[in-house]
Short mmCIF file of the C-alpha atoms (twelve columns), coordinates in Angstrom:
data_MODEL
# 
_entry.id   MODEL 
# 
loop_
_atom_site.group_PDB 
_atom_site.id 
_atom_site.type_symbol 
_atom_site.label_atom_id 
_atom_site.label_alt_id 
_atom_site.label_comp_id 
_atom_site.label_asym_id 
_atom_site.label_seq_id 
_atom_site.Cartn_x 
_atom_site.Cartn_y 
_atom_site.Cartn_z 
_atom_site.pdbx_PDB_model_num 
ATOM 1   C CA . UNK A 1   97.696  120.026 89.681  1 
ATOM 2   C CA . UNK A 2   96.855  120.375 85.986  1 
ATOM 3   C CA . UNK A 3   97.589  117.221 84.323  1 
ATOM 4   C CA . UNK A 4   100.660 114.656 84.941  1 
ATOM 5   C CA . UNK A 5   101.990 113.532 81.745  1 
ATOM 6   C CA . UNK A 6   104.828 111.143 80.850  1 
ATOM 7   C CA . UNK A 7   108.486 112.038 81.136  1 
ATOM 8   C CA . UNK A 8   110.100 113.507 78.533  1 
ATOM 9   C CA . UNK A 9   113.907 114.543 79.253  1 
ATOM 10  C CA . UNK A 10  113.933 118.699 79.237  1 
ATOM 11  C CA . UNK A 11  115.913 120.768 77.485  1 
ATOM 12  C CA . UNK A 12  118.318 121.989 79.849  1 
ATOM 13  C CA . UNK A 13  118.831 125.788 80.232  1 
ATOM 14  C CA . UNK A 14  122.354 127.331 80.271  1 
ATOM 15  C CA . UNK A 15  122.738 129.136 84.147  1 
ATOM 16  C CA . UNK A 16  119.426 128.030 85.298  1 
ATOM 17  C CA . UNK A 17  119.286 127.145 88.651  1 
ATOM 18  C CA . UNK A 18  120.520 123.584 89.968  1 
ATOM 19  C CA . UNK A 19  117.335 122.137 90.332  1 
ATOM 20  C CA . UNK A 20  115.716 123.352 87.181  1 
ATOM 21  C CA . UNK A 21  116.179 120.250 85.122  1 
ATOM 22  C CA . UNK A 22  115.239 122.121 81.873  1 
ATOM 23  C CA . UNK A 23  111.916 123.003 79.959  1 
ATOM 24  C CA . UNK A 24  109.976 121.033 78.054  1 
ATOM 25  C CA . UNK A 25  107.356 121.806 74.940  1 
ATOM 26  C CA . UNK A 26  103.919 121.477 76.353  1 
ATOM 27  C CA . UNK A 27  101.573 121.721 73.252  1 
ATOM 28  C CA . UNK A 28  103.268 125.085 72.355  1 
ATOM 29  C CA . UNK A 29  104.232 126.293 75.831  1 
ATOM 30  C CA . UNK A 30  107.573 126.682 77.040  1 
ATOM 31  C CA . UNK A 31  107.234 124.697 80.872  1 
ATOM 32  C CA . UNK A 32  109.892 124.943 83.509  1 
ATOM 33  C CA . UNK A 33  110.526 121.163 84.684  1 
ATOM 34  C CA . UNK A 34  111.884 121.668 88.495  1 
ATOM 35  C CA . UNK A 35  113.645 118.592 89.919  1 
ATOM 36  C CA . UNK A 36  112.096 118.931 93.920  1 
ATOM 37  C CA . UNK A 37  114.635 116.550 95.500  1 
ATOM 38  C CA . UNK A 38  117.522 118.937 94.202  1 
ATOM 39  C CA . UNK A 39  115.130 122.122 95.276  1 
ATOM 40  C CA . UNK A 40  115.439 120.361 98.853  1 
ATOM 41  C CA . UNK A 41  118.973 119.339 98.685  1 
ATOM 42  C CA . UNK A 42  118.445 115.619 98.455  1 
ATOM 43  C CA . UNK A 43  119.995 114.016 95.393  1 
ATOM 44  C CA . UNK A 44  118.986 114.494 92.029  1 
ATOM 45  C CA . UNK A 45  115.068 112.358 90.686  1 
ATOM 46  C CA . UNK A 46  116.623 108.982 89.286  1 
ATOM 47  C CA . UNK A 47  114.809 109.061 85.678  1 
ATOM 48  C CA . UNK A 48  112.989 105.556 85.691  1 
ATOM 49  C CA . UNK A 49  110.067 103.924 83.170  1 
ATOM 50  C CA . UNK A 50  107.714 105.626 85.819  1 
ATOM 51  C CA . UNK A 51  108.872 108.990 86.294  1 
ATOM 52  C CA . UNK A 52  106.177 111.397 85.213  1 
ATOM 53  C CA . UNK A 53  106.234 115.144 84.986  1 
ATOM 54  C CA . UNK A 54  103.447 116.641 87.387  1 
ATOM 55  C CA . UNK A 55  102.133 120.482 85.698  1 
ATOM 56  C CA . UNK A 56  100.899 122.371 88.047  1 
ATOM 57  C CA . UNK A 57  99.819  126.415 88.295  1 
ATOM 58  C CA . UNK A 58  101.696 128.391 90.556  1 
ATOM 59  C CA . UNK A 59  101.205 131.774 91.772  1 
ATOM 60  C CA . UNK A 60  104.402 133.580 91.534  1 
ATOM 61  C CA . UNK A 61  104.069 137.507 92.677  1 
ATOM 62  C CA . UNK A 62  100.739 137.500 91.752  1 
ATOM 63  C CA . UNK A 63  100.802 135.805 88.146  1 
ATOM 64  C CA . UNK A 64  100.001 132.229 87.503  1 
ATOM 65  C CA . UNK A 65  102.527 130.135 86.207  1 
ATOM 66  C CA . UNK A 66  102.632 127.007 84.884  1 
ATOM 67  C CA . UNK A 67  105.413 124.334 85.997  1 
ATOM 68  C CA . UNK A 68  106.761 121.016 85.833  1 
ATOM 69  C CA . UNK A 69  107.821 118.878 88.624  1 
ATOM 70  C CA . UNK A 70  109.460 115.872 88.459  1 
ATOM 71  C CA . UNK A 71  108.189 112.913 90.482  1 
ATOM 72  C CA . UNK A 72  109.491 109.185 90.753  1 
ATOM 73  C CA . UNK A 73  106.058 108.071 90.175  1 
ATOM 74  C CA . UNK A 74  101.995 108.397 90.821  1 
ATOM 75  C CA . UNK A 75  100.427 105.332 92.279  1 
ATOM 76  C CA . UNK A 76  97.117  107.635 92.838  1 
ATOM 77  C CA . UNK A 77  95.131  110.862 92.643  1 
ATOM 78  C CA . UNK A 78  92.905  111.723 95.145  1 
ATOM 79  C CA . UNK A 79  90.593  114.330 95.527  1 
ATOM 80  C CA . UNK A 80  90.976  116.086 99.536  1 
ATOM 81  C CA . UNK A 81  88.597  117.998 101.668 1 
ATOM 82  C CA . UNK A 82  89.511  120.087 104.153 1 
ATOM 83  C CA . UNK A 83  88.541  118.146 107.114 1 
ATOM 84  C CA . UNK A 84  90.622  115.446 105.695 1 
ATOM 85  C CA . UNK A 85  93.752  117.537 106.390 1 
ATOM 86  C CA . UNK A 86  95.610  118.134 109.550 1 
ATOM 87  C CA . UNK A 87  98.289  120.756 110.763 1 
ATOM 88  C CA . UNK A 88  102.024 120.149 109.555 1 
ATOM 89  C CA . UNK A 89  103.467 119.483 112.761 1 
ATOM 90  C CA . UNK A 90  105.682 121.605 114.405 1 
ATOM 91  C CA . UNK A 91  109.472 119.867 114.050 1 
ATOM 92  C CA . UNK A 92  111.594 122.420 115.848 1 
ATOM 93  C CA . UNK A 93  114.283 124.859 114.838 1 
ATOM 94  C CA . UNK A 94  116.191 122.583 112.621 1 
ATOM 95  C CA . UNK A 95  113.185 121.001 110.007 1 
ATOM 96  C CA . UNK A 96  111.469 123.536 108.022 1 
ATOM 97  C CA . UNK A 97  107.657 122.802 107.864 1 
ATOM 98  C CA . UNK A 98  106.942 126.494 105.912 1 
ATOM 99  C CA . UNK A 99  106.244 124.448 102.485 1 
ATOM 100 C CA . UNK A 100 104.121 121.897 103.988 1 
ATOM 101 C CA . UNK A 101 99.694  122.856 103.882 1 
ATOM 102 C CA . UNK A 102 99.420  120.275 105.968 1 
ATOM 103 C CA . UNK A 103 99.332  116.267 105.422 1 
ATOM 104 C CA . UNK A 104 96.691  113.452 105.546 1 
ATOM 105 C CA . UNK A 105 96.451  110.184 107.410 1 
ATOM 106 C CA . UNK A 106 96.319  106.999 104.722 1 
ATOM 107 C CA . UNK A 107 96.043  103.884 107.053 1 
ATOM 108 C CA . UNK A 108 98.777  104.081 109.204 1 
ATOM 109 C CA . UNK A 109 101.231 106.314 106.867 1 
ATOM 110 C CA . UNK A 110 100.891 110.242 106.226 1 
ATOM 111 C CA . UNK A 111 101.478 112.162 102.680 1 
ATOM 112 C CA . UNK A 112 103.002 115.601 103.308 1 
ATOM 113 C CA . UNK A 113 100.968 118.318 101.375 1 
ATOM 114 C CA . UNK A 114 103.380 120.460 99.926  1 
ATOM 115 C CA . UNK A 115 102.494 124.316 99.347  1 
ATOM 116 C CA . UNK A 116 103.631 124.285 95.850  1 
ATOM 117 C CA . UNK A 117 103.586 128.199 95.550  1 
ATOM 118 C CA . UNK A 118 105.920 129.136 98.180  1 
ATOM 119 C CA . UNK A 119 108.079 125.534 97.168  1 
ATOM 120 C CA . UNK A 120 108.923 127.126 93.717  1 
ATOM 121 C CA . UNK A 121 108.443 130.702 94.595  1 
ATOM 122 C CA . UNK A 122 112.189 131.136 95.416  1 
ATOM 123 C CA . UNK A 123 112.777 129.528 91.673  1 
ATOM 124 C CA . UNK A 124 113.158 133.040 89.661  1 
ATOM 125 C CA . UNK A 125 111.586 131.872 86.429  1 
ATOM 126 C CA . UNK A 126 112.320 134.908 84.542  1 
ATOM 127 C CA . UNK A 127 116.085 133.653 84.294  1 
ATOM 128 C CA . UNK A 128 114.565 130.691 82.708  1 
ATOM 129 C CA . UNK A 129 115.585 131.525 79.088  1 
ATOM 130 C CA . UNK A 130 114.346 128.728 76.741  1 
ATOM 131 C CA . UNK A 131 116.613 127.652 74.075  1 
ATOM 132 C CA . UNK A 132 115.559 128.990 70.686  1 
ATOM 133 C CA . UNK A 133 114.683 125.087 69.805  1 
ATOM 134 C CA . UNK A 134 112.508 124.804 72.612  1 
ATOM 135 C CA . UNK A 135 110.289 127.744 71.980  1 
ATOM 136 C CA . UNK A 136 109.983 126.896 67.614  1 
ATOM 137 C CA . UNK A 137 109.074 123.419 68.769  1 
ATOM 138 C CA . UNK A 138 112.398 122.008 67.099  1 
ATOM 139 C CA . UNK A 139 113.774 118.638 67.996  1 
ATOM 140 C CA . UNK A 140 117.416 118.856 69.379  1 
ATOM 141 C CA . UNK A 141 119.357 115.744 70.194  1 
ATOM 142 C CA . UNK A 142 122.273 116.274 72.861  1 
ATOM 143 C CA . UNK A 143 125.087 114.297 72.186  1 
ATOM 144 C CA . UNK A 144 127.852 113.396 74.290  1 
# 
């Protein structure tokens, strides 16, 4: 994770894929914003007064990328050590735990570590084509 910064609604990006919920200007670079509830088929992020956009770096085919993710909110940030982190269970045929690193215990609840690389790897960003607004820096209001 590189920074998590406050929503701002994306441009969205004609024939992008369904859970690309557009690109945003990040101080002059054109960021992917990926909506990870529609990436794993649950309904689309409900934009609220806490959503926040997460950027992270992701290594796609051996280049580093930089990516948006939307999340309902961040109550904390918490630096992990290894020992700290357990194996993703195994869940059986049926539940795939291939984008899970592993998860920690906090109290009596877990949080799921999510491999973010192989999350967004099947995301082809090349056939993210920003909008000609997007990459001046222009302003464009959507209407309808």
């Amino acid at each position: 994770v590189k920074e998590i910064i406050e929503h701002e609604t994306p441009t969205r990006v004609p024939s992008a894929p369904s859970c690309v919920a557009g690109v945003i200007n990040l101080r002059g670079t054109v960021v992917p914003v990926i909506d990870l509830a529609l990436r794993f088929g649950l309904p689309a992020t409900a934009i609220t007064r806490r959503t926040c956009i997460v950027i992270v770096e992701v290594t796609l085919d051996g280049d580093t990328v930089v990516m948006g993710v939307l999340a309902d909110a961040v109550s904390e940030v918490i630096d992990l050590i290894p020992d700290q982190i357990d194996e993703p269970p195994q869940f059986g045929t049926r539940v795939r735990s291939d984008y899970l690193l592993g998860l920690i215990r906090t109290g009596r609840n877990f949080v799921l570590l999510l491999d973010i690389d192989r999350t967004l790897a099947a995301i082809d960003v090349s056939l993210i084509e920003p909008p000609a607004e997007v990459e001046s820096g222009a302003s464009v209001q959507e209407s309808g």
